Amino acid sequence: MDVMGDKATLLETGRFVQPADREDPGAAAEEMRHRLAAEAGDVDAMSVLGSLLLRRGDLDGAESLLRAATAEGDRAAANNLGVLLHQRGYADEAAGWWRVAAVAGSAAAAHALGRHHRERGDEPAAEYWLRQSAEQGHTLGAYALADLLEHRGDVGAERWLRAAAERGHREAAYRLARALDRRAGAERPDRAERATAAPRRRLDRADDAARTPADEAEQWYRQAAARGHRRAALHLGAILERRGELKEAGRWYLNSAKDGEARAACALGFLLRDAGDEESAAVWWLKAAQDGDGNAANALGALHAERGETQTAERWYRAAMDAGDVNGAYNLGLLCAEQGRTAHADQWYRRAAYAGHREAANALAVLLLQGGDAAGAEPWFSKAAEAGSVDAAFNLGILYASRDDEAAALRWYERAAADGHTDAALQVGTARLREGDEQEAERHLRCAAGGGSAEAAYRLGTLLDARRPPAEAPVLGEPAAEKTECEEWYERAAEMGHRRAQVRVGMLASARGDVVEAARWYRKAAEAGSRNGAFNLGLLLAREGSEPEAALWWTRAADAGHGRAALRLALLYARRGQLAQGQRWASRAVDLGPAEVAERAGRLREALRQELTA
């Protein structure tokens, strides 16, 4: 137990004395003055001198003085005598003197007595004396009472944590912040509410009533961190990082890491990595990993894996696993899978999956499915999906769809889509379109398109396009109409490389008379392998008088199976008098269709045959 003759105790008599320093002449002179007064029978001097000797570790010299002052009724001396006896191992006798001092009104003694009873398991007595100490304003008493009440789950603990924190107790400030943080987590709005929440306001004293638990938690983390509490500095850094205040976050992480907090060193490493300073990040990850932080070991493993240093990566992943981080086994599985070591990947995925790693369960299922074991994959997909893996839910949808169980597939797609899986939302939107439920289809397609799916953006564009009233011919001199929403979605899909969308954007541009824009999009689609893009580009070039280049694009389209392009080539060669080539392309058009093209091409082929045999 710490020396209880602290500042709060000595201030009871208006006497606050710092420990004497033998090399300080002033302190030595002050001690000599107390010693002479004590020898002359001054009780106050005996108590102060006894406290000085106790702080110095001179227990023999202190005991006689403290006993003498205690005999004269000095409560500070009784308290310090209890401390001395406790240090010597006489706990019961120490408690007796603390009781004497506590009854006389010593808050420090009441705190020490409460601690004594708690150590012996007598919680009612401990609570009584700790409450006596706390109610007299003793900081350590308030903290010890809060600790006791919190251990019992008593809601009154927060009041005393706050009291101790307000008096500068850093551990109380940290624990109060943690309690407020947990409350903020419980009160945090759901995902939809967070998306529309107003920006966080900076609050001043006038706004105290409006402060949230999260705001107050930050205040107490800051107070504890400023007093050197390394875990408070870690949590404060995390709050600031989430808010985007990266420079200040880094400063608190650095303070915490320098004090030995491995998690702060790891977080600082990620902050530096994101800022582009990979070398400094590796230094802090190394420090954290050497202190047993599994997350940092995984980060080092990933860093070395990216550099192709697979043996070093594997060593760090194993270190992460040894530190109790199940991600180490999962990452080892990924590393082995990338190297084609399927059996080893299976082993590590299983180890992580059995430990509850949901993405490892999903990866194991994918591995089994790739090996042809669909029956073995399904339970692992299910386990991962039930644990919250969005990818596993989507993969279950694919699995059931492959079995033609569309209803089960749709259920899993819907589950994955509800958690933001883009491809799943596309699948649900497509299914609802087939069912004729345009409203639900649109909702899911918007989600998928917003998540970056080019196919969803294109399908959404076609859905909105079908609802548009027929466009009226523009009046001469009027400005061009603004783009419709469907055009915007087509363009978004086209910009992401969707070939059909590129053709559609080209057609819309052509309809507006913007030949240059139309040609640009047709060419993009054609160069990406779109036969419709190549055909339309040929039409545009032919109208502009570039028939030779048009023939090149029609040839590319026809070779890819475009019947109309083959018919155009047949007509082109027929006009040029190249009848054999015209007949060949006409035959190709007949084979490719569609029906009306095949009919026209057949008539042309017959005419060319007759011309050739005439």
Coordinates of C-alpha atoms in Angstrom, one line a residue:
M1 CA 0.0 0.0 0.0
D2 CA 1.2 3.5 -0.8
V3 CA 2.3 5.9 1.9
M4 CA -0.9 7.5 3.1
G5 CA 0.7 10.6 4.7
D6 CA 0.0 12.4 1.5
K7 CA -0.8 16.0 0.7
A8 CA -4.5 15.6 1.6
T9 CA -3.5 14.2 5.1
L10 CA -1.0 16.9 6.0
L11 CA -3.2 19.7 4.8
E12 CA -5.6 18.8 7.6
T13 CA -3.4 20.7 10.0
G14 CA -2.1 23.3 7.4
R15 CA 1.3 21.6 7.2
F16 CA 2.4 20.4 3.8
V17 CA 6.0 19.2 3.7
Q18 CA 7.9 17.8 0.8
P19 CA 10.3 14.9 1.3
A20 CA 13.6 16.2 2.6
D21 CA 16.6 16.2 0.4
R22 CA 19.9 15.7 2.3
E23 CA 21.8 17.7 -0.3
D24 CA 19.4 20.7 0.1
P25 CA 20.7 22.8 2.9
G26 CA 17.3 24.5 3.3
A27 CA 15.5 21.2 3.6
A28 CA 18.2 19.9 6.1
A29 CA 17.8 23.0 8.1
E30 CA 14.0 22.6 8.1
E31 CA 14.3 19.0 9.2
M32 CA 16.7 20.0 12.0
R33 CA 14.2 22.7 13.2
H34 CA 11.4 20.0 13.3
R35 CA 13.7 17.6 15.2
L36 CA 14.6 20.2 17.8
A37 CA 10.9 21.1 18.3
A38 CA 10.0 17.4 18.5
E39 CA 12.7 16.8 21.2
A40 CA 11.2 19.7 23.1
G41 CA 7.8 17.9 23.1
D42 CA 6.1 19.7 20.2
V43 CA 3.5 17.1 18.9
D44 CA 3.1 18.8 15.5
A45 CA 6.8 18.6 15.0
M46 CA 6.9 14.9 16.0
S47 CA 4.1 14.2 13.4
V48 CA 5.8 16.1 10.6
L49 CA 9.3 14.7 11.3
G50 CA 7.8 11.1 11.5
S51 CA 6.2 11.6 8.1
L52 CA 9.5 12.8 6.6
L53 CA 11.4 9.9 7.9
L54 CA 8.7 7.5 6.8
R55 CA 8.9 8.9 3.2
R56 CA 12.6 8.5 3.3
G57 CA 12.3 4.8 4.4
D58 CA 13.7 5.3 7.9
L59 CA 11.0 3.2 9.5
D60 CA 12.8 2.8 12.9
G61 CA 13.3 6.5 13.3
A62 CA 9.8 7.3 12.1
E63 CA 7.9 4.8 14.4
S64 CA 8.9 6.2 17.7
L65 CA 8.0 9.8 16.6
L66 CA 4.7 8.7 15.1
R67 CA 3.7 6.7 18.1
A68 CA 4.5 9.6 20.4
A69 CA 2.4 12.0 18.3
T70 CA -0.4 9.5 18.0
A71 CA -0.5 9.1 21.8
E72 CA -1.1 12.9 22.0
G73 CA -4.1 12.6 19.6
D74 CA -2.6 13.6 16.3
R75 CA -4.7 12.0 13.6
A76 CA -2.2 12.4 10.8
A77 CA 0.4 10.6 12.9
A78 CA -2.1 7.8 13.5
N79 CA -2.7 7.5 9.8
N80 CA 1.0 7.4 9.0
L81 CA 1.7 5.0 11.8
G82 CA -0.8 2.7 10.2
V83 CA 1.1 3.0 6.9
L84 CA 4.4 2.2 8.6
L85 CA 3.0 -0.9 10.3
H86 CA 1.4 -2.0 7.0
Q87 CA 4.8 -1.8 5.3
R88 CA 6.3 -3.9 8.1
G89 CA 3.6 -6.6 7.6
Y90 CA 1.5 -5.8 10.7
A91 CA -1.8 -5.3 8.7
D92 CA -4.2 -5.8 11.6
E93 CA -2.4 -3.4 13.9
A94 CA -2.1 -0.9 11.0
A95 CA -5.9 -1.2 10.5
G96 CA -6.4 -0.4 14.2
W97 CA -4.5 2.9 13.9
W98 CA -6.3 3.8 10.7
R99 CA -9.6 3.3 12.4
V100 CA -8.4 5.7 15.2
A101 CA -7.5 8.3 12.6
A102 CA -10.6 7.7 10.4
V103 CA -12.9 8.1 13.4
A104 CA -11.0 11.3 14.2
G105 CA -11.9 12.5 10.6
S106 CA -8.9 11.5 8.5
A107 CA -10.1 11.0 4.9
A108 CA -6.7 9.3 4.0
A109 CA -7.0 6.9 6.9
A110 CA -10.6 6.1 5.9
H111 CA -9.4 5.3 2.4
A112 CA -6.6 3.1 3.7
L113 CA -9.0 1.3 6.1
G114 CA -11.5 0.7 3.2
R115 CA -8.7 -0.7 1.1
H116 CA -7.7 -3.0 4.0
H117 CA -11.2 -4.4 4.4
R118 CA -11.6 -4.9 0.6
E119 CA -8.4 -6.9 0.5
R120 CA -9.8 -9.2 3.1
G121 CA -13.1 -9.6 1.2
D122 CA -15.3 -7.6 3.7
E123 CA -17.0 -5.4 1.0
P124 CA -19.7 -3.9 3.3
A125 CA -17.0 -2.5 5.7
A126 CA -14.8 -1.5 2.7
E127 CA -17.7 0.4 1.2
Y128 CA -18.5 2.2 4.5
W129 CA -15.0 3.5 5.0
L130 CA -14.3 4.3 1.3
R131 CA -17.6 6.3 1.2
Q132 CA -16.5 8.2 4.4
S133 CA -13.2 9.1 2.6
A134 CA -14.9 10.0 -0.7
E135 CA -17.5 12.2 0.9
Q136 CA -14.8 14.2 2.6
G137 CA -13.3 14.9 -0.9
H138 CA -10.4 12.4 -0.8
T139 CA -9.4 11.7 -4.4
L140 CA -8.1 8.2 -3.9
G141 CA -11.1 7.4 -1.7
A142 CA -13.5 8.4 -4.5
Y143 CA -11.6 6.3 -7.0
A144 CA -11.4 3.2 -4.7
L145 CA -15.2 3.5 -4.0
A146 CA -15.9 3.8 -7.7
D147 CA -13.8 0.7 -8.4
L148 CA -15.7 -1.2 -5.7
L149 CA -19.1 -0.2 -7.0
E150 CA -18.2 -0.8 -10.6
H151 CA -17.0 -4.3 -9.7
R152 CA -20.5 -4.9 -8.3
G153 CA -22.2 -3.4 -11.3
D154 CA -23.6 -0.5 -9.2
V155 CA -24.6 2.5 -11.4
G156 CA -23.3 4.8 -8.6
A157 CA -19.8 4.1 -9.7
E158 CA -19.8 6.8 -12.4
R159 CA -20.5 9.5 -9.9
W160 CA -17.4 8.7 -7.9
L161 CA -15.3 8.2 -11.0
R162 CA -16.3 11.6 -12.1
A163 CA -15.5 13.1 -8.6
A164 CA -12.0 11.5 -8.7
A165 CA -11.4 12.6 -12.3
E166 CA -12.4 16.2 -11.6
R167 CA -9.7 16.2 -8.9
G168 CA -7.1 15.1 -11.4
H169 CA -7.0 11.3 -11.0
R170 CA -5.9 10.1 -14.5
E171 CA -7.0 6.5 -14.2
A172 CA -10.4 7.7 -13.0
A173 CA -10.6 10.0 -16.0
Y174 CA -9.7 7.1 -18.3
R175 CA -12.3 4.8 -16.8
L176 CA -15.0 7.4 -16.9
A177 CA -14.2 8.0 -20.6
R178 CA -14.4 4.3 -21.2
A179 CA -17.8 4.1 -19.5
L180 CA -19.1 7.1 -21.5
D181 CA -17.7 5.5 -24.7
R182 CA -19.6 2.3 -24.1
R183 CA -22.8 4.3 -23.5
A184 CA -22.2 6.3 -26.7
G185 CA -21.8 3.0 -28.6
A186 CA -25.1 1.7 -27.2
E187 CA -26.8 5.0 -28.1
R188 CA -25.2 5.3 -31.5
P189 CA -27.8 5.7 -34.3
D190 CA -28.1 2.9 -36.9
R191 CA -26.5 3.0 -40.3
A192 CA -29.3 4.9 -42.0
E193 CA -29.4 7.6 -39.4
R194 CA -25.6 7.9 -39.4
A195 CA -25.7 8.5 -43.2
T196 CA -28.0 11.6 -42.7
A197 CA -26.6 12.8 -39.4
A198 CA -25.5 16.4 -39.1
P199 CA -21.8 17.2 -38.9
R200 CA -20.3 17.1 -35.4
R201 CA -20.4 20.5 -33.7
R202 CA -17.6 21.9 -31.6
L203 CA -19.1 22.6 -28.2
D204 CA -18.3 25.3 -25.6
R205 CA -19.5 25.6 -22.0
A206 CA -22.8 27.1 -23.1
D207 CA -23.4 23.8 -24.9
D208 CA -22.7 21.5 -22.0
A209 CA -26.3 20.4 -21.8
A210 CA -26.2 19.3 -25.4
R211 CA -23.0 17.3 -25.1
T212 CA -23.3 13.7 -26.1
P213 CA -21.6 10.9 -24.1
A214 CA -19.1 10.7 -27.0
D215 CA -18.2 14.3 -26.6
E216 CA -17.7 14.0 -22.9
A217 CA -15.7 10.8 -23.3
E218 CA -13.3 12.6 -25.6
Q219 CA -12.9 15.3 -23.0
W220 CA -11.9 12.8 -20.3
Y221 CA -9.6 10.8 -22.6
R222 CA -7.9 14.1 -23.4
Q223 CA -7.5 14.9 -19.7
A224 CA -6.1 11.5 -18.8
A225 CA -3.8 11.5 -21.9
A226 CA -2.4 14.9 -21.0
R227 CA -1.5 13.4 -17.6
G228 CA 0.5 10.6 -19.3
H229 CA -2.1 7.8 -19.5
R230 CA -1.0 5.8 -22.5
R231 CA -4.3 3.9 -23.1
A232 CA -6.2 7.2 -22.9
A233 CA -3.8 8.6 -25.5
L234 CA -4.5 5.6 -27.7
H235 CA -8.2 6.0 -27.5
L236 CA -8.0 9.8 -28.1
G237 CA -5.9 9.1 -31.2
A238 CA -8.5 6.7 -32.5
I239 CA -11.3 9.3 -32.0
L240 CA -9.3 12.0 -33.8
E241 CA -8.3 9.6 -36.6
R242 CA -12.0 8.7 -37.3
R243 CA -12.7 12.4 -37.4
G244 CA -10.0 13.0 -40.0
E245 CA -7.7 15.0 -37.7
L246 CA -4.7 12.9 -38.6
K247 CA -1.9 15.1 -37.5
E248 CA -3.2 15.4 -33.9
A249 CA -4.1 11.7 -33.9
G250 CA -0.6 10.8 -34.8
R251 CA 0.8 13.0 -32.0
W252 CA -1.3 11.1 -29.4
Y253 CA -0.4 7.7 -30.9
L254 CA 3.2 8.7 -30.8
N255 CA 3.0 9.7 -27.1
S256 CA 1.2 6.5 -26.2
A257 CA 3.6 4.3 -28.3
K258 CA 6.7 5.9 -26.7
D259 CA 5.2 5.0 -23.3
G260 CA 5.1 1.3 -24.4
E261 CA 1.5 0.9 -25.7
A262 CA 1.9 -1.6 -28.5
R263 CA -1.6 -0.9 -30.0
A264 CA -0.7 2.7 -30.4
A265 CA 2.6 1.8 -32.2
C266 CA 0.5 -0.4 -34.5
A267 CA -2.0 2.4 -35.2
L268 CA 0.7 4.9 -35.8
G269 CA 2.2 2.5 -38.3
F270 CA -1.1 2.4 -40.3
L271 CA -1.3 6.2 -40.1
L272 CA 2.2 6.5 -41.6
R273 CA 1.5 3.8 -44.2
D274 CA -1.6 5.7 -45.4
A275 CA 0.5 8.8 -45.6
G276 CA 2.9 7.0 -47.9
D277 CA 5.8 6.6 -45.4
E278 CA 6.0 2.8 -45.5
E279 CA 9.5 2.6 -44.0
S280 CA 8.6 4.5 -40.8
A281 CA 5.4 2.5 -40.6
A282 CA 7.4 -0.7 -40.7
V283 CA 9.6 0.6 -37.8
W284 CA 6.6 1.1 -35.6
W285 CA 4.9 -2.2 -36.6
L286 CA 8.1 -3.9 -35.7
K287 CA 8.2 -2.3 -32.3
A288 CA 4.5 -3.3 -31.7
A289 CA 5.0 -6.8 -33.0
Q290 CA 8.0 -7.4 -30.8
D291 CA 5.8 -6.3 -27.9
G292 CA 3.3 -8.9 -28.8
D293 CA 0.8 -7.1 -31.0
G294 CA -0.7 -9.6 -33.5
N295 CA -2.2 -6.9 -35.7
A296 CA 1.2 -5.3 -36.2
A297 CA 2.7 -8.7 -37.0
N298 CA 0.0 -9.2 -39.6
A299 CA 0.7 -5.8 -41.1
L300 CA 4.4 -6.6 -41.4
G301 CA 3.5 -9.9 -43.0
A302 CA 1.3 -8.1 -45.6
L303 CA 4.1 -5.6 -46.2
H304 CA 6.6 -8.3 -47.0
A305 CA 4.1 -10.3 -49.0
E306 CA 3.5 -7.2 -51.2
R307 CA 7.3 -7.1 -51.8
G308 CA 7.4 -10.7 -52.8
E309 CA 9.3 -11.7 -49.6
T310 CA 7.0 -14.6 -48.9
Q311 CA 9.2 -16.4 -46.3
T312 CA 9.5 -13.3 -44.2
A313 CA 5.8 -12.7 -44.6
E314 CA 5.0 -16.2 -43.4
R315 CA 7.3 -15.7 -40.4
W316 CA 5.3 -12.6 -39.3
Y317 CA 2.0 -14.3 -40.0
R318 CA 3.0 -17.1 -37.7
A319 CA 4.1 -14.5 -35.1
A320 CA 0.7 -13.0 -35.3
M321 CA -0.9 -16.4 -34.8
D322 CA 1.4 -17.0 -31.8
A323 CA 0.2 -13.7 -30.3
G324 CA -3.4 -15.0 -30.4
D325 CA -4.5 -13.1 -33.6
V326 CA -6.5 -15.5 -35.7
N327 CA -6.0 -13.3 -38.7
G328 CA -2.4 -14.7 -38.8
A329 CA -3.8 -18.2 -39.8
Y330 CA -6.2 -16.6 -42.3
N331 CA -3.4 -14.6 -43.9
L332 CA -1.2 -17.7 -44.0
G333 CA -4.0 -19.4 -45.9
L334 CA -4.2 -16.6 -48.4
L335 CA -0.4 -16.7 -48.9
C336 CA -0.4 -20.5 -49.5
A337 CA -3.4 -20.2 -51.9
E338 CA -1.6 -17.5 -54.0
Q339 CA 1.4 -19.9 -54.2
G340 CA -0.8 -22.8 -55.3
R341 CA -0.2 -24.7 -52.1
T342 CA -3.8 -25.7 -51.8
A343 CA -3.4 -28.3 -49.1
H344 CA -1.6 -25.9 -46.8
A345 CA -4.1 -23.2 -47.6
D346 CA -6.9 -25.6 -46.6
Q347 CA -5.1 -26.3 -43.3
W348 CA -4.7 -22.6 -42.4
Y349 CA -8.2 -21.6 -43.5
R350 CA -9.6 -24.5 -41.4
R351 CA -7.6 -23.4 -38.3
A352 CA -8.9 -19.8 -38.6
A353 CA -12.4 -20.9 -39.5
Y354 CA -12.6 -23.2 -36.4
A355 CA -11.5 -20.3 -34.3
G356 CA -14.5 -18.3 -35.6
H357 CA -12.9 -16.3 -38.5
R358 CA -15.8 -15.8 -40.9
E359 CA -13.8 -14.8 -43.9
A360 CA -11.6 -17.8 -43.5
A361 CA -14.7 -20.0 -43.5
N362 CA -15.8 -18.3 -46.7
A363 CA -12.3 -18.7 -48.3
L364 CA -12.3 -22.4 -47.2
A365 CA -15.7 -22.9 -48.9
V366 CA -14.4 -21.2 -52.1
L367 CA -11.4 -23.5 -52.1
L368 CA -13.5 -26.6 -51.6
L369 CA -15.9 -25.4 -54.4
Q370 CA -13.0 -24.8 -56.8
G371 CA -11.9 -28.4 -56.0
G372 CA -15.4 -29.7 -57.0
D373 CA -16.6 -30.4 -53.4
A374 CA -19.8 -28.3 -53.5
A375 CA -21.3 -30.5 -50.7
G376 CA -18.3 -29.7 -48.4
A377 CA -18.4 -26.0 -49.3
E378 CA -22.0 -25.3 -48.5
P379 CA -21.8 -25.7 -44.7
W380 CA -18.8 -23.4 -44.5
F381 CA -20.5 -20.8 -46.7
S382 CA -23.5 -21.1 -44.3
K383 CA -21.4 -20.7 -41.2
A384 CA -19.6 -17.7 -42.6
A385 CA -22.8 -16.1 -43.8
E386 CA -24.5 -16.6 -40.4
A387 CA -21.5 -15.0 -38.8
G388 CA -22.0 -11.9 -40.9
S389 CA -19.8 -12.5 -44.0
V390 CA -21.5 -10.6 -46.9
D391 CA -19.3 -12.4 -49.4
A392 CA -20.4 -15.8 -48.1
A393 CA -24.0 -14.8 -48.4
F394 CA -23.5 -13.8 -52.0
N395 CA -21.5 -17.0 -52.7
L396 CA -24.4 -19.0 -51.2
G397 CA -26.7 -17.3 -53.7
I398 CA -24.4 -18.3 -56.6
L399 CA -24.3 -21.9 -55.2
Y400 CA -28.1 -22.2 -55.1
A401 CA -28.4 -20.5 -58.5
S402 CA -26.1 -23.2 -60.0
R403 CA -28.6 -25.8 -58.7
D404 CA -31.5 -23.9 -60.3
D405 CA -32.9 -23.1 -56.8
E406 CA -33.8 -19.5 -57.7
A407 CA -35.9 -18.9 -54.6
A408 CA -33.0 -19.9 -52.2
A409 CA -30.5 -18.0 -54.3
L410 CA -32.6 -14.8 -54.2
R411 CA -32.9 -15.0 -50.4
W412 CA -29.2 -15.0 -50.0
Y413 CA -28.7 -12.4 -52.6
E414 CA -31.2 -10.2 -50.8
R415 CA -29.3 -10.8 -47.5
A416 CA -26.0 -9.8 -49.0
A417 CA -27.6 -6.8 -50.8
A418 CA -29.0 -5.6 -47.5
D419 CA -25.5 -5.4 -46.2
G420 CA -24.2 -3.4 -49.2
H421 CA -22.9 -6.1 -51.5
T422 CA -22.9 -4.5 -55.0
D423 CA -23.1 -7.7 -57.1
A424 CA -25.8 -9.1 -54.9
A425 CA -27.9 -6.0 -55.3
L426 CA -27.5 -6.3 -59.1
Q427 CA -28.7 -9.9 -59.0
V428 CA -31.7 -8.9 -56.9
G429 CA -32.5 -6.0 -59.2
T430 CA -32.3 -8.3 -62.3
A431 CA -34.5 -10.9 -60.6
R432 CA -37.1 -8.3 -59.8
L433 CA -37.1 -7.0 -63.3
R434 CA -37.8 -10.5 -64.6
E435 CA -40.7 -10.6 -62.2
G436 CA -42.0 -7.3 -63.4
D437 CA -41.5 -5.5 -60.0
E438 CA -40.0 -2.4 -61.4
Q439 CA -40.1 -0.4 -58.1
E440 CA -38.0 -3.0 -56.2
A441 CA -35.8 -3.5 -59.3
E442 CA -35.0 0.2 -59.5
R443 CA -34.2 0.4 -55.8
H444 CA -31.7 -2.5 -55.9
L445 CA -30.2 -1.3 -59.2
R446 CA -29.6 2.1 -57.8
C447 CA -27.8 0.6 -54.8
A448 CA -25.6 -1.5 -57.1
A449 CA -25.0 1.3 -59.5
G450 CA -24.1 3.6 -56.6
G451 CA -21.7 0.9 -55.4
G452 CA -19.8 1.0 -58.7
S453 CA -21.5 -1.7 -60.8
A454 CA -21.3 -0.7 -64.5
E455 CA -23.9 -3.4 -65.4
A456 CA -26.3 -2.1 -62.8
A457 CA -25.9 1.5 -64.1
Y458 CA -26.6 0.3 -67.6
R459 CA -29.7 -1.7 -66.6
L460 CA -30.9 1.2 -64.5
G461 CA -30.5 3.4 -67.6
T462 CA -32.5 1.0 -69.7
L463 CA -35.3 0.8 -67.1
L464 CA -35.5 4.6 -66.9
D465 CA -35.2 4.9 -70.6
A466 CA -38.2 2.7 -71.2
R467 CA -40.3 5.1 -69.1
R468 CA -39.4 8.2 -71.1
P469 CA -42.0 9.7 -73.3
P470 CA -41.0 9.8 -77.0
A471 CA -38.6 12.7 -77.6
E472 CA -40.0 15.5 -79.7
A473 CA -38.0 16.8 -82.7
P474 CA -36.0 19.9 -81.6
V475 CA -37.3 23.2 -82.9
L476 CA -34.7 25.1 -85.0
G477 CA -32.8 27.6 -82.9
E478 CA -33.8 26.1 -79.5
P479 CA -31.0 25.1 -77.1
A480 CA -30.4 21.3 -76.8
A481 CA -32.4 19.7 -74.0
E482 CA -30.6 18.8 -70.8
K483 CA -29.5 15.2 -70.4
T484 CA -32.1 12.9 -68.8
E485 CA -31.3 10.7 -65.8
C486 CA -31.2 7.6 -67.9
E487 CA -28.5 9.3 -70.1
E488 CA -26.5 10.1 -67.0
W489 CA -26.6 6.4 -65.9
Y490 CA -25.7 5.3 -69.4
E491 CA -22.7 7.6 -69.4
R492 CA -21.6 6.4 -65.9
A493 CA -21.7 2.8 -67.1
A494 CA -19.9 3.8 -70.4
E495 CA -17.1 5.6 -68.5
M496 CA -16.6 2.4 -66.5
G497 CA -16.1 0.5 -69.8
H498 CA -19.5 -1.0 -70.3
R499 CA -19.6 -1.7 -74.1
R500 CA -23.4 -1.7 -74.5
A501 CA -23.7 1.5 -72.6
Q502 CA -21.0 3.0 -74.8
V503 CA -23.0 2.1 -77.9
R504 CA -26.2 3.5 -76.3
V505 CA -24.4 6.8 -75.4
G506 CA -23.1 7.0 -78.9
M507 CA -26.7 6.5 -80.3
L508 CA -28.1 9.2 -78.1
A509 CA -25.3 11.6 -79.2
S510 CA -25.9 10.8 -82.8
A511 CA -29.7 11.5 -82.3
R512 CA -28.7 14.9 -81.0
G513 CA -26.6 15.5 -84.1
D514 CA -23.3 15.3 -82.1
V515 CA -21.4 13.2 -84.6
V516 CA -18.0 13.7 -83.0
E517 CA -19.2 12.5 -79.6
A518 CA -21.1 9.6 -81.2
A519 CA -18.0 8.5 -83.1
R520 CA -15.9 8.7 -79.9
W521 CA -18.2 6.3 -78.0
Y522 CA -18.7 4.0 -80.9
R523 CA -15.0 3.7 -81.4
K524 CA -14.4 3.0 -77.6
A525 CA -17.0 0.2 -77.8
A526 CA -15.7 -1.2 -81.0
E527 CA -12.1 -1.2 -79.8
A528 CA -13.2 -3.1 -76.7
G529 CA -14.8 -5.8 -78.9
S530 CA -18.4 -4.6 -79.4
R531 CA -19.7 -5.7 -82.7
N532 CA -22.7 -3.2 -82.5
G533 CA -20.1 -0.5 -81.7
A534 CA -18.1 -1.4 -84.8
F535 CA -21.2 -1.6 -87.0
N536 CA -22.6 1.8 -85.8
L537 CA -19.1 3.4 -86.2
G538 CA -19.1 2.1 -89.8
L539 CA -22.5 3.6 -90.5
L540 CA -21.3 7.0 -89.1
L541 CA -18.1 6.9 -91.1
A542 CA -20.0 5.9 -94.3
R543 CA -22.4 8.9 -93.9
E544 CA -19.5 11.2 -93.4
G545 CA -17.9 9.9 -96.7
S546 CA -15.2 7.6 -95.1
E547 CA -16.4 4.4 -96.8
P548 CA -13.0 2.6 -96.8
E549 CA -12.7 3.0 -93.0
A550 CA -16.3 2.1 -92.6
A551 CA -15.6 -1.2 -94.5
L552 CA -12.9 -2.0 -92.0
W553 CA -15.2 -1.7 -89.0
W554 CA -18.0 -3.6 -90.8
T555 CA -15.6 -6.4 -91.5
R556 CA -14.6 -6.5 -87.8
A557 CA -18.3 -6.6 -86.8
A558 CA -19.2 -9.2 -89.4
D559 CA -16.3 -11.4 -88.3
A560 CA -17.7 -11.2 -84.8
G561 CA -21.1 -12.4 -86.0
H562 CA -23.0 -9.2 -86.9
G563 CA -25.5 -10.0 -89.8
R564 CA -26.3 -6.4 -90.7
A565 CA -22.6 -5.6 -91.0
A566 CA -22.1 -8.6 -93.4
L567 CA -25.1 -7.3 -95.5
R568 CA -23.6 -3.8 -95.6
L569 CA -20.3 -5.3 -96.9
A570 CA -22.2 -7.3 -99.5
L571 CA -23.9 -4.2 -100.8
L572 CA -20.7 -2.2 -100.7
Y573 CA -18.8 -4.8 -102.8
A574 CA -21.7 -5.2 -105.1
R575 CA -21.7 -1.5 -105.9
R576 CA -18.0 -1.6 -106.5
G577 CA -18.5 -4.4 -109.0
Q578 CA -16.6 -6.9 -106.8
L579 CA -19.4 -9.5 -107.2
A580 CA -17.6 -12.5 -105.8
Q581 CA -16.8 -10.8 -102.6
G582 CA -20.3 -9.4 -102.4
Q583 CA -21.8 -12.9 -102.9
R584 CA -19.5 -14.2 -100.1
W585 CA -20.6 -11.5 -97.6
A586 CA -24.3 -12.0 -98.7
S587 CA -24.0 -15.7 -97.8
R588 CA -22.4 -14.8 -94.5
A589 CA -25.4 -12.4 -93.8
V590 CA -27.9 -15.2 -94.6
D591 CA -26.1 -17.4 -92.1
L592 CA -26.0 -14.8 -89.4
G593 CA -29.5 -13.3 -89.7
P594 CA -31.7 -12.0 -88.1
A595 CA -34.7 -13.1 -90.4
E596 CA -35.2 -9.8 -92.2
V597 CA -31.5 -9.5 -92.9
A598 CA -31.3 -13.1 -94.0
E599 CA -34.2 -12.5 -96.4
R600 CA -32.6 -9.4 -98.0
A601 CA -29.2 -11.0 -98.1
G602 CA -30.7 -14.1 -99.8
R603 CA -32.2 -12.0 -102.6
L604 CA -28.9 -10.1 -103.0
R605 CA -26.9 -13.3 -103.1
E606 CA -29.3 -14.7 -105.8
A607 CA -29.0 -11.5 -107.9
L608 CA -25.2 -11.6 -107.6
R609 CA -25.2 -15.3 -108.6
Q610 CA -27.2 -14.6 -111.6
E611 CA -25.0 -11.7 -112.6
L612 CA -21.9 -13.8 -112.2
T613 CA -23.3 -16.7 -114.3
A614 CA -24.8 -14.5 -117.0

